[in-house]
Amino acid sequence: METDNKRKSTFSAISINRITAERFRAYSKIVSRSHSETIDAMIDFFEKTKITPRNEVMISFIRFQNYVIGRFDYLEELLRTMEREQIIPTHDMLKSLFDGTALRKKEQPLLVDKMVIRMTKEEWDMEEGKVSFERYHDVIKARGKDRRVFSKVLDSITKVEPTFGKTYFKLEIDETELDGIRQELSGK
């Protein structure tokens, strides 16, 4: 009895961090009426269960608990993804089939009203990709000229196989021929 009276009346100060003290005061209000009773309850718990915060069993249990929580988070995300990507679209498709909305054709509005636009024949031909005969003939002539020039260049290429190193191709054209080819291609 004397130890209980002595215990209740005698106090001692402990220096702890201010943030830790605030956390302890908030926790103490939940657990018991006074700070001393809270600390006594905590010490009794650790002594009876023979657990310390640095105990290997406790550390491995916390690791396992974190692992299980992580797996549950993964499963939850997997189920949400499956619902979003598979279940809801399938449900919507079946619902539209049973409601009959899938059988109705939706009329899509025209992007441009053809009755409002008035174009000339040349504009219609351009829109449809048609080309006039003169323009087509000019393109064919230009291609033929390009082929002749290209064949000249191909004829002047020779293969060189040196004793050392890789083989390469050499273009044997003098400056006057090169200028002539440039003029033919540029149309001057």
Coordinates of N, CA, C and O in Angstrom, one line a residue:
M1 N 0.8 -1.2 0.0 CA 0.0 0.0 0.0 C 0.9 1.3 0.0 O 0.5 2.2 -0.6
E2 N 2.0 1.2 0.7 CA 2.8 2.3 0.8 C 3.5 2.6 -0.6 O 3.6 3.7 -1.0
T3 N 3.8 1.5 -1.3 CA 4.4 1.7 -2.7 C 3.4 2.4 -3.6 O 3.8 3.2 -4.4
D4 N 2.1 2.0 -3.4 CA 1.1 2.7 -4.3 C 1.0 4.2 -4.0 O 0.9 5.0 -4.9
N5 N 0.9 4.5 -2.7 CA 0.9 6.0 -2.4 C 2.1 6.7 -2.8 O 2.1 7.8 -3.3
K6 N 3.3 6.0 -2.7 CA 4.5 6.6 -3.0 C 4.5 6.8 -4.6 O 5.0 7.8 -5.1
R7 N 4.1 5.9 -5.2 CA 4.0 5.9 -6.7 C 3.1 7.0 -7.2 O 3.4 7.7 -8.2
K8 N 2.0 7.2 -6.6 CA 1.0 8.2 -7.0 C 1.6 9.6 -6.7 O 1.3 10.5 -7.5
S9 N 2.3 9.8 -5.7 CA 2.7 11.1 -5.3 C 4.0 11.6 -5.9 O 4.3 12.7 -6.0
T10 N 4.9 10.6 -6.2 CA 6.2 11.0 -6.6 C 6.2 11.0 -8.2 O 5.9 10.1 -8.8
F11 N 6.7 12.1 -8.8 CA 6.8 12.2 -10.2 C 8.3 12.5 -10.6 O 9.0 13.0 -9.8
S12 N 8.6 12.1 -11.8 CA 9.9 12.3 -12.4 C 9.8 12.9 -13.8 O 8.9 12.5 -14.5
A13 N 10.7 13.7 -14.2 CA 10.6 14.3 -15.6 C 11.5 13.5 -16.5 O 12.6 13.1 -16.2
I14 N 11.0 13.3 -17.7 CA 11.8 12.6 -18.8 C 11.8 13.6 -20.0 O 10.8 14.2 -20.4
S15 N 13.0 13.8 -20.5 CA 13.1 14.7 -21.7 C 12.9 13.9 -23.0 O 13.6 12.9 -23.2
I16 N 11.9 14.3 -23.7 CA 11.6 13.6 -25.0 C 11.4 14.7 -26.1 O 11.1 15.9 -25.7
N17 N 11.4 14.3 -27.3 CA 11.2 15.2 -28.4 C 9.8 15.8 -28.3 O 8.8 15.2 -27.9
R18 N 9.6 17.1 -28.7 CA 8.3 17.8 -28.6 C 7.3 17.1 -29.4 O 6.1 16.9 -29.0
I19 N 7.6 16.7 -30.7 CA 6.6 16.0 -31.5 C 6.2 14.7 -31.0 O 5.0 14.3 -31.0
T20 N 7.2 13.9 -30.4 CA 6.8 12.7 -29.8 C 6.0 12.9 -28.6 O 5.0 12.1 -28.3
A21 N 6.2 13.9 -27.8 CA 5.4 14.2 -26.6 C 4.0 14.5 -27.0 O 3.0 14.1 -26.4
E22 N 3.8 15.3 -28.1 CA 2.4 15.6 -28.6 C 1.7 14.3 -29.0 O 0.5 14.1 -28.7
R23 N 2.4 13.4 -29.7 CA 1.8 12.2 -30.1 C 1.4 11.3 -28.9 O 0.3 10.7 -28.9
F24 N 2.3 11.3 -27.9 CA 2.0 10.5 -26.7 C 0.8 11.1 -26.0 O 0.0 10.3 -25.5
R25 N 0.7 12.4 -25.9 CA -0.5 13.0 -25.2 C -1.8 12.6 -25.9 O -2.8 12.3 -25.2
A26 N -1.8 12.7 -27.2 CA -3.0 12.3 -27.9 C -3.3 10.8 -27.7 O -4.5 10.4 -27.5
Y27 N -2.3 10.0 -27.8 CA -2.5 8.5 -27.5 C -2.9 8.2 -26.1 O -3.8 7.4 -25.9
S28 N -2.4 9.0 -25.2 CA -2.7 8.8 -23.8 C -4.2 9.1 -23.5 O -4.8 8.4 -22.6
K29 N -4.7 10.1 -24.1 CA -6.1 10.4 -23.9 C -7.0 9.2 -24.3 O -8.1 9.0 -23.8
I30 N -6.6 8.5 -25.4 CA -7.4 7.3 -25.8 C -7.3 6.2 -24.9 O -8.3 5.5 -24.6
V31 N -6.1 5.9 -24.4 CA -5.8 4.7 -23.6 C -6.3 4.8 -22.2 O -7.0 3.9 -21.7
S32 N -5.9 5.8 -21.5 CA -6.3 5.9 -20.0 C -6.4 7.3 -19.6 O -6.3 8.3 -20.4
R33 N -6.6 7.5 -18.2 CA -6.9 8.8 -17.7 C -5.6 9.7 -17.6 O -5.7 10.9 -17.7
S34 N -4.5 9.0 -17.3 CA -3.2 9.8 -17.1 C -2.1 9.2 -17.9 O -2.2 8.1 -18.4
H35 N -1.1 10.0 -18.0 CA 0.1 9.6 -18.8 C 0.8 8.4 -18.1 O 1.3 7.5 -18.7
S36 N 0.8 8.5 -16.8 CA 1.5 7.4 -16.0 C 0.8 6.1 -16.2 O 1.5 5.0 -16.4
E37 N -0.5 6.1 -16.2 CA -1.3 4.8 -16.4 C -1.0 4.3 -17.8 O -0.9 3.1 -18.1
T38 N -0.9 5.2 -18.8 CA -0.7 4.8 -20.2 C 0.7 4.1 -20.3 O 0.8 3.0 -20.9
I39 N 1.7 4.7 -19.7 CA 3.0 4.1 -19.8 C 3.1 2.8 -19.0 O 3.7 1.8 -19.5
D40 N 2.4 2.7 -17.9 CA 2.4 1.4 -17.1 C 1.7 0.4 -18.0 O 2.2 -0.8 -18.0
A41 N 0.6 0.7 -18.7 CA -0.1 -0.3 -19.5 C 0.8 -0.7 -20.7 O 0.8 -1.9 -21.0
M42 N 1.5 0.2 -21.3 CA 2.4 -0.2 -22.4 C 3.5 -1.1 -21.9 O 3.8 -2.1 -22.5
I43 N 4.1 -0.7 -20.8 CA 5.3 -1.6 -20.3 C 4.8 -2.9 -19.9 O 5.4 -4.0 -20.1
D44 N 3.6 -3.0 -19.2 CA 3.0 -4.3 -18.8 C 2.8 -5.2 -20.1 O 3.0 -6.4 -20.1
F45 N 2.2 -4.6 -21.1 CA 2.0 -5.3 -22.3 C 3.3 -5.9 -22.9 O 3.3 -7.1 -23.2
F46 N 4.3 -5.1 -23.0 CA 5.6 -5.6 -23.6 C 6.2 -6.6 -22.7 O 6.8 -7.6 -23.2
E47 N 6.1 -6.5 -21.4 CA 6.7 -7.5 -20.5 C 5.9 -8.8 -20.6 O 6.6 -9.9 -20.6
K48 N 4.6 -8.8 -20.6 CA 3.8 -10.0 -20.6 C 4.0 -10.7 -21.9 O 4.1 -12.0 -21.9
T49 N 4.0 -10.0 -23.0 CA 4.1 -10.7 -24.3 C 5.5 -11.0 -24.8 O 5.8 -11.7 -25.8
K50 N 6.5 -10.4 -24.0 CA 7.9 -10.6 -24.3 C 8.3 -10.2 -25.7 O 8.9 -10.8 -26.5
I51 N 7.7 -9.0 -26.1 CA 8.0 -8.4 -27.4 C 8.7 -7.1 -27.2 O 8.4 -6.3 -26.3
T52 N 9.7 -6.9 -28.0 CA 10.4 -5.6 -28.1 C 10.3 -5.1 -29.5 O 10.1 -5.9 -30.5
P53 N 10.4 -3.8 -29.7 CA 10.3 -3.3 -31.1 C 11.4 -3.8 -32.0 O 11.3 -3.8 -33.2
R54 N 12.5 -4.2 -31.4 CA 13.6 -4.7 -32.2 C 13.6 -6.3 -32.3 O 14.6 -6.8 -32.8
N55 N 12.6 -6.9 -31.8 CA 12.5 -8.4 -31.8 C 12.4 -8.8 -33.3 O 11.7 -8.3 -34.1
E56 N 13.2 -9.9 -33.7 CA 13.2 -10.4 -35.0 C 11.8 -11.0 -35.4 O 11.4 -10.8 -36.6
V57 N 11.1 -11.6 -34.5 CA 9.8 -12.1 -34.8 C 8.8 -10.9 -35.1 O 8.0 -11.0 -36.1
M58 N 8.9 -9.9 -34.4 CA 8.0 -8.7 -34.7 C 8.4 -8.1 -36.0 O 7.5 -7.7 -36.8
I59 N 9.7 -8.0 -36.3 CA 10.1 -7.4 -37.6 C 9.6 -8.2 -38.8 O 9.1 -7.7 -39.7
S60 N 9.8 -9.5 -38.7 CA 9.3 -10.4 -39.7 C 7.8 -10.4 -39.9 O 7.3 -10.5 -41.0
F61 N 7.1 -10.3 -38.8 CA 5.6 -10.2 -38.8 C 5.2 -8.9 -39.5 O 4.3 -8.9 -40.4
I62 N 5.9 -7.8 -39.2 CA 5.5 -6.5 -39.9 C 5.8 -6.6 -41.4 O 5.0 -6.1 -42.2
R63 N 7.0 -7.2 -41.7 CA 7.3 -7.4 -43.1 C 6.2 -8.2 -43.8 O 5.8 -7.9 -44.9
F64 N 5.8 -9.3 -43.2 CA 4.7 -10.2 -43.8 C 3.4 -9.4 -43.9 O 2.7 -9.5 -44.9
Q65 N 3.1 -8.6 -42.9 CA 1.9 -7.9 -42.9 C 1.9 -6.8 -44.1 O 0.9 -6.7 -44.8
N66 N 3.1 -6.2 -44.3 CA 3.2 -5.2 -45.4 C 3.1 -5.9 -46.7 O 2.5 -5.4 -47.7
Y67 N 3.7 -7.1 -46.8 CA 3.6 -7.9 -48.1 C 2.1 -8.3 -48.4 O 1.7 -8.1 -49.5
V68 N 1.4 -8.7 -47.4 CA 0.0 -9.1 -47.6 C -0.8 -7.9 -48.0 O -1.7 -8.0 -48.9
I69 N -0.6 -6.8 -47.3 CA -1.3 -5.6 -47.7 C -1.0 -5.2 -49.1 O -1.9 -4.8 -49.9
G70 N 0.2 -5.3 -49.5 CA 0.6 -5.0 -50.9 C -0.1 -5.9 -51.9 O -0.5 -5.5 -53.0
R71 N -0.2 -7.2 -51.6 CA -0.9 -8.1 -52.5 C -2.4 -7.8 -52.5 O -3.0 -7.9 -53.6
F72 N -3.0 -7.4 -51.4 CA -4.4 -7.0 -51.4 C -4.6 -5.8 -52.3 O -5.5 -5.7 -53.0
D73 N -3.6 -4.8 -52.2 CA -3.7 -3.6 -53.1 C -3.6 -4.0 -54.5 O -4.4 -3.5 -55.4
Y74 N -2.7 -5.0 -54.9 CA -2.6 -5.4 -56.2 C -3.9 -6.1 -56.7 O -4.4 -5.9 -57.8
L75 N -4.5 -7.0 -55.9 CA -5.7 -7.7 -56.2 C -6.9 -6.7 -56.4 O -7.7 -6.8 -57.4
E76 N -6.9 -5.7 -55.6 CA -8.0 -4.6 -55.7 C -7.8 -3.9 -57.0 O -8.8 -3.7 -57.7
E77 N -6.6 -3.5 -57.4 CA -6.4 -2.8 -58.6 C -6.7 -3.7 -59.8 O -7.2 -3.2 -60.8
L78 N -6.3 -5.0 -59.7 CA -6.6 -5.9 -60.8 C -8.1 -6.0 -61.0 O -8.6 -6.0 -62.1
L79 N -8.9 -6.2 -59.9 CA -10.3 -6.3 -60.0 C -10.9 -5.0 -60.6 O -11.9 -5.0 -61.4
R80 N -10.4 -3.8 -60.2 CA -11.0 -2.6 -60.7 C -10.7 -2.5 -62.2 O -11.5 -2.0 -63.0
T81 N -9.5 -2.8 -62.6 CA -9.1 -2.8 -64.0 C -10.0 -3.8 -64.8 O -10.5 -3.4 -65.9
M82 N -10.2 -5.0 -64.3 CA -11.0 -5.9 -65.0 C -12.4 -5.4 -65.2 O -13.1 -5.6 -66.2
E83 N -12.9 -4.8 -64.1 CA -14.3 -4.3 -64.2 C -14.4 -3.2 -65.2 O -15.3 -3.1 -66.0
R84 N -13.4 -2.3 -65.2 CA -13.4 -1.1 -66.1 C -13.3 -1.5 -67.6 O -13.9 -1.0 -68.4
E85 N -12.4 -2.5 -67.8 CA -12.0 -2.9 -69.2 C -12.9 -4.0 -69.8 O -13.0 -4.1 -71.0
Q86 N -13.4 -4.9 -68.9 CA -14.1 -6.0 -69.5 C -15.6 -6.1 -69.0 O -16.5 -6.3 -69.9
I87 N -15.9 -6.0 -67.7 CA -17.2 -6.3 -67.3 C -18.2 -5.2 -67.7 O -19.3 -5.5 -68.2
I88 N -17.8 -3.9 -67.5 CA -18.7 -2.8 -67.8 C -19.0 -2.7 -69.3 O -20.2 -2.6 -69.7
P89 N -18.0 -2.8 -70.2 CA -18.3 -2.8 -71.6 C -19.2 -4.0 -72.0 O -20.1 -3.8 -72.8
T90 N -18.9 -5.2 -71.5 CA -19.8 -6.3 -71.8 C -21.2 -6.1 -71.3 O -22.2 -6.4 -72.0
H91 N -21.3 -5.6 -70.1 CA -22.7 -5.3 -69.6 C -23.4 -4.3 -70.5 O -24.6 -4.5 -70.8
D92 N -22.7 -3.3 -70.9 CA -23.4 -2.3 -71.7 C -23.8 -2.8 -73.1 O -24.9 -2.5 -73.6
M93 N -22.9 -3.7 -73.7 CA -23.3 -4.3 -74.9 C -24.5 -5.2 -74.8 O -25.5 -5.2 -75.6
L94 N -24.6 -6.1 -73.7 CA -25.7 -6.9 -73.5 C -27.0 -6.1 -73.2 O -28.1 -6.4 -73.7
K95 N -26.8 -5.1 -72.5 CA -28.0 -4.2 -72.2 C -28.5 -3.6 -73.4 O -29.8 -3.5 -73.6
S96 N -27.6 -3.1 -74.3 CA -28.1 -2.5 -75.6 C -28.8 -3.5 -76.5 O -29.8 -3.2 -77.2
L97 N -28.3 -4.8 -76.4 CA -29.0 -5.8 -77.2 C -30.4 -6.1 -76.7 O -31.3 -6.3 -77.4
F98 N -30.5 -6.2 -75.4 CA -31.8 -6.5 -74.8 C -32.8 -5.4 -74.9 O -34.0 -5.6 -75.0
D99 N -32.2 -4.1 -74.8 CA -33.1 -3.0 -75.0 C -33.5 -2.7 -76.4 O -34.5 -2.0 -76.7
G100 N -32.7 -3.3 -77.4 CA -33.0 -3.1 -78.8 C -32.4 -1.8 -79.3 O -32.6 -1.5 -80.5
T101 N -31.6 -1.1 -78.6 CA -30.9 0.1 -79.1 C -29.8 -0.3 -80.1 O -29.5 0.6 -80.9
A102 N -29.3 -1.5 -80.0 CA -28.2 -1.8 -80.9 C -28.7 -2.1 -82.3 O -28.0 -1.9 -83.3
L103 N -30.0 -2.4 -82.4 CA -30.6 -2.7 -83.7 C -30.9 -1.5 -84.5 O -31.0 -1.5 -85.7
R104 N -31.1 -0.4 -83.8 CA -31.5 0.9 -84.5 C -30.2 1.5 -85.0 O -29.2 1.6 -84.4
K105 N -30.3 1.9 -86.3 CA -29.2 2.6 -86.9 C -29.2 4.1 -86.5 O -30.2 4.7 -86.6
K106 N -28.0 4.5 -86.2 CA -27.9 5.9 -85.8 C -27.5 6.7 -87.1 O -26.6 6.3 -87.9
E107 N -28.3 7.7 -87.4 CA -28.0 8.5 -88.6 C -26.9 9.5 -88.2 O -27.0 10.3 -87.3
Q108 N -25.8 9.4 -89.0 CA -24.7 10.3 -88.8 C -24.9 11.6 -89.6 O -25.2 11.5 -90.8
P109 N -24.7 12.7 -89.0 CA -24.9 14.0 -89.7 C -23.8 14.2 -90.8 O -22.7 13.7 -90.6
L110 N -24.1 14.8 -91.9 CA -23.2 15.1 -92.9 C -22.2 16.2 -92.4 O -22.6 17.1 -91.7
L111 N -21.0 16.0 -92.7 CA -20.0 17.0 -92.3 C -20.1 18.3 -93.1 O -20.0 19.4 -92.5
V112 N -20.4 18.2 -94.4 CA -20.6 19.4 -95.2 C -21.8 19.1 -96.1 O -22.0 18.1 -96.7
D113 N -22.7 20.1 -96.1 CA -23.9 19.9 -96.9 C -23.6 20.2 -98.4 O -23.1 21.2 -98.8
K114 N -23.7 19.1 -99.2 CA -23.3 19.2 -100.6 C -24.2 20.2 -101.4 O -23.8 20.7 -102.4
M115 N -25.4 20.4 -100.9 CA -26.3 21.3 -101.7 C -25.9 22.8 -101.5 O -26.2 23.6 -102.4
V116 N -25.3 23.1 -100.4 CA -24.9 24.5 -100.2 C -23.6 24.9 -101.0 O -23.5 26.0 -101.4
I117 N -22.7 23.9 -101.2 CA -21.5 24.2 -101.9 C -21.7 24.2 -103.4 O -22.3 23.4 -104.0
R118 N -21.2 25.3 -104.0 CA -21.3 25.4 -105.5 C -19.8 25.5 -106.0 O -19.1 26.4 -105.6
M119 N -19.5 24.5 -106.8 CA -18.1 24.4 -107.3 C -18.1 24.4 -108.8 O -19.0 23.9 -109.5
T120 N -17.0 24.8 -109.4 CA -16.8 24.7 -110.8 C -16.3 23.3 -111.2 O -16.0 22.5 -110.3
K121 N -16.4 23.0 -112.5 CA -16.0 21.6 -112.9 C -14.5 21.3 -112.5 O -14.2 20.2 -112.1
E122 N -13.6 22.3 -112.7 CA -12.2 22.1 -112.3 C -12.1 21.8 -110.8 O -11.3 21.0 -110.4
E123 N -12.8 22.5 -110.0 CA -12.8 22.3 -108.5 C -13.3 20.9 -108.2 O -12.7 20.2 -107.3
W124 N -14.4 20.5 -108.9 CA -14.9 19.1 -108.6 C -13.9 18.1 -109.0 O -13.6 17.1 -108.4
D125 N -13.2 18.3 -110.2 CA -12.2 17.4 -110.7 C -11.0 17.3 -109.7 O -10.5 16.2 -109.4
M126 N -10.6 18.4 -109.2 CA -9.5 18.4 -108.2 C -9.9 17.7 -107.0 O -9.1 17.0 -106.4
E127 N -11.2 17.9 -106.5 CA -11.6 17.3 -105.3 C -11.7 15.7 -105.5 O -11.4 15.0 -104.6
E128 N -12.1 15.3 -106.6 CA -12.2 13.9 -106.9 C -10.8 13.3 -107.3 O -10.7 12.0 -107.5
G129 N -9.8 14.1 -107.5 CA -8.5 13.6 -107.9 C -8.3 13.4 -109.3 O -7.4 12.8 -109.8
K130 N -9.1 14.0 -110.2 CA -9.0 14.0 -111.6 C -8.0 15.0 -112.1 O -7.9 16.1 -111.5
V131 N -7.2 14.7 -113.1 CA -6.2 15.6 -113.7 C -6.5 15.8 -115.2 O -6.9 14.9 -115.8
S132 N -6.3 17.0 -115.6 CA -6.5 17.3 -117.1 C -5.5 16.5 -117.9 O -4.4 16.1 -117.5
F133 N -5.9 16.3 -119.2 CA -5.1 15.5 -120.1 C -3.7 16.2 -120.3 O -2.7 15.5 -120.4
E134 N -3.7 17.5 -120.4 CA -2.4 18.2 -120.7 C -1.5 18.1 -119.5 O -0.3 17.8 -119.7
R135 N -2.0 18.2 -118.3 CA -1.2 18.0 -117.1 C -0.6 16.6 -117.0 O 0.5 16.4 -116.7
Y136 N -1.5 15.6 -117.3 CA -1.1 14.2 -117.3 C 0.1 14.0 -118.3 O 1.0 13.3 -118.0
H137 N -0.1 14.6 -119.5 CA 0.9 14.4 -120.6 C 2.2 15.0 -120.2 O 3.3 14.5 -120.4
D138 N 2.2 16.2 -119.5 CA 3.4 16.8 -119.0 C 4.1 16.0 -118.0 O 5.4 15.9 -118.0
V139 N 3.4 15.4 -117.1 CA 4.0 14.5 -116.1 C 4.6 13.3 -116.7 O 5.8 12.9 -116.3
I140 N 4.0 12.7 -117.7 CA 4.6 11.5 -118.4 C 5.8 11.9 -119.1 O 6.9 11.2 -119.1
K141 N 5.9 13.1 -119.8 CA 7.1 13.5 -120.5 C 8.2 13.7 -119.5 O 9.4 13.4 -119.7
A142 N 7.9 14.4 -118.4 CA 8.9 14.6 -117.4 C 9.5 13.3 -116.8 O 10.7 13.2 -116.6
R143 N 8.6 12.3 -116.6 CA 9.1 11.0 -116.1 C 10.0 10.4 -117.2 O 11.1 9.8 -116.8
G144 N 9.7 10.5 -118.4 CA 10.5 9.9 -119.5 C 11.9 10.6 -119.5 O 12.9 9.9 -119.6
K145 N 11.9 11.9 -119.4 CA 13.2 12.7 -119.3 C 14.0 12.3 -118.1 O 15.2 12.1 -118.2
D146 N 13.3 12.1 -116.9 CA 14.0 11.7 -115.7 C 14.6 10.3 -115.9 O 15.7 10.1 -115.4
R147 N 13.9 9.4 -116.6 CA 14.4 8.1 -116.8 C 15.7 8.1 -117.7 O 16.6 7.4 -117.4
R148 N 15.7 9.0 -118.7 CA 16.8 9.1 -119.6 C 18.0 9.6 -118.8 O 19.1 9.1 -118.9
V149 N 17.8 10.6 -118.0 CA 18.9 11.2 -117.2 C 19.4 10.1 -116.2 O 20.6 10.0 -116.0
F150 N 18.4 9.4 -115.5 CA 18.8 8.4 -114.6 C 19.6 7.3 -115.2 O 20.6 6.8 -114.6
S151 N 19.2 6.9 -116.4 CA 20.0 5.8 -117.1 C 21.4 6.3 -117.5 O 22.4 5.5 -117.4
K152 N 21.6 7.6 -117.8 CA 22.9 8.2 -118.1 C 23.8 8.0 -116.8 O 24.9 7.6 -116.9
V153 N 23.2 8.4 -115.7 CA 23.9 8.4 -114.5 C 24.3 6.9 -114.1 O 25.4 6.6 -113.7
L154 N 23.4 6.0 -114.3 CA 23.6 4.6 -114.0 C 24.7 4.0 -114.9 O 25.6 3.2 -114.4
D155 N 24.7 4.4 -116.1 CA 25.8 3.9 -117.0 C 27.2 4.4 -116.7 O 28.2 3.7 -117.0
S156 N 27.2 5.6 -116.0 CA 28.6 6.1 -115.7 C 29.1 5.6 -114.3 O 30.1 6.1 -113.9
I157 N 28.4 4.8 -113.7 CA 28.8 4.2 -112.4 C 29.7 3.0 -112.6 O 29.2 2.1 -113.3
T158 N 30.8 2.9 -111.9 CA 31.6 1.7 -112.0 C 32.0 1.2 -110.6 O 32.0 2.0 -109.7
K159 N 32.2 -0.1 -110.5 CA 32.5 -0.7 -109.2 C 34.0 -0.8 -109.1 O 34.7 -1.2 -110.0
V160 N 34.5 -0.3 -107.9 CA 35.9 -0.3 -107.7 C 36.2 -1.3 -106.5 O 35.6 -1.2 -105.5
E161 N 37.1 -2.2 -106.8 CA 37.5 -3.2 -105.8 C 39.0 -3.0 -105.4 O 39.8 -3.6 -106.1
P162 N 39.2 -2.3 -104.3 CA 40.6 -2.1 -104.0 C 41.2 -3.3 -103.3 O 40.5 -4.2 -102.9
T163 N 42.6 -3.3 -103.2 CA 43.3 -4.4 -102.6 C 42.9 -4.5 -101.1 O 42.7 -5.6 -100.6
F164 N 42.9 -3.3 -100.5 CA 42.6 -3.3 -99.1 C 41.4 -2.4 -98.9 O 41.2 -1.4 -99.6
G165 N 40.5 -2.8 -98.0 CA 39.3 -2.1 -97.7 C 38.1 -2.6 -98.5 O 38.1 -3.6 -99.2
K166 N 37.0 -1.9 -98.3 CA 35.7 -2.4 -98.9 C 35.6 -1.9 -100.3 O 36.2 -0.9 -100.7
T167 N 34.8 -2.6 -101.1 CA 34.5 -2.2 -102.5 C 33.6 -1.0 -102.4 O 32.8 -0.8 -101.5
Y168 N 33.7 -0.1 -103.4 CA 32.8 1.1 -103.5 C 32.5 1.3 -105.0 O 33.1 0.8 -105.9
F169 N 31.5 2.3 -105.2 CA 31.1 2.6 -106.5 C 31.6 4.0 -106.8 O 31.6 4.9 -106.0
K170 N 32.1 4.2 -108.1 CA 32.6 5.5 -108.5 C 31.8 6.0 -109.6 O 31.5 5.3 -110.6
L171 N 31.5 7.3 -109.5 CA 30.7 8.0 -110.6 C 31.7 8.7 -111.5 O 32.4 9.6 -111.1
E172 N 31.8 8.3 -112.7 CA 32.7 8.8 -113.7 C 32.0 9.8 -114.6 O 31.6 9.4 -115.8
I173 N 31.8 11.0 -114.2 CA 31.2 12.1 -115.0 C 32.1 13.3 -114.8 O 32.5 13.7 -113.7
D174 N 32.3 14.0 -116.0 CA 33.1 15.2 -115.8 C 32.1 16.4 -115.6 O 30.9 16.2 -115.6
E175 N 32.6 17.5 -115.3 CA 31.8 18.7 -114.9 C 30.8 19.1 -115.9 O 29.7 19.5 -115.6
T176 N 31.1 19.0 -117.2 CA 30.2 19.5 -118.2 C 29.0 18.6 -118.3 O 27.9 19.0 -118.4
E177 N 29.2 17.2 -118.2 CA 28.1 16.3 -118.2 C 27.2 16.5 -116.9 O 26.0 16.5 -117.0
L178 N 27.8 16.8 -115.8 CA 27.1 17.0 -114.6 C 26.2 18.3 -114.7 O 25.1 18.3 -114.3
D179 N 26.8 19.3 -115.3 CA 26.0 20.5 -115.5 C 24.8 20.3 -116.4 O 23.7 20.8 -116.3
G180 N 25.1 19.5 -117.5 CA 24.0 19.2 -118.4 C 22.9 18.4 -117.8 O 21.7 18.7 -118.0
I181 N 23.2 17.5 -116.9 CA 22.2 16.7 -116.2 C 21.4 17.6 -115.2 O 20.2 17.5 -115.1
R182 N 22.1 18.5 -114.6 CA 21.4 19.4 -113.7 C 20.4 20.3 -114.5 O 19.3 20.5 -114.0
Q183 N 20.8 20.8 -115.7 CA 19.9 21.6 -116.5 C 18.7 20.8 -116.9 O 17.6 21.3 -117.0
E184 N 18.9 19.5 -117.3 CA 17.8 18.7 -117.8 C 16.8 18.5 -116.6 O 15.6 18.6 -116.8
L185 N 17.3 18.2 -115.4 CA 16.4 18.0 -114.3 C 15.7 19.2 -113.8 O 14.5 19.2 -113.4
S186 N 16.4 20.4 -113.9 CA 15.7 21.6 -113.4 C 14.8 22.2 -114.5 O 14.0 23.0 -114.2
G187 N 14.9 21.7 -115.7 CA 14.0 22.2 -116.8 C 14.4 23.5 -117.4 O 13.6 24.2 -118.0
K188 N 15.7 23.9 -117.3 CA 16.2 25.2 -117.9 C 16.5 25.0 -119.3 O 16.9 24.1 -119.8

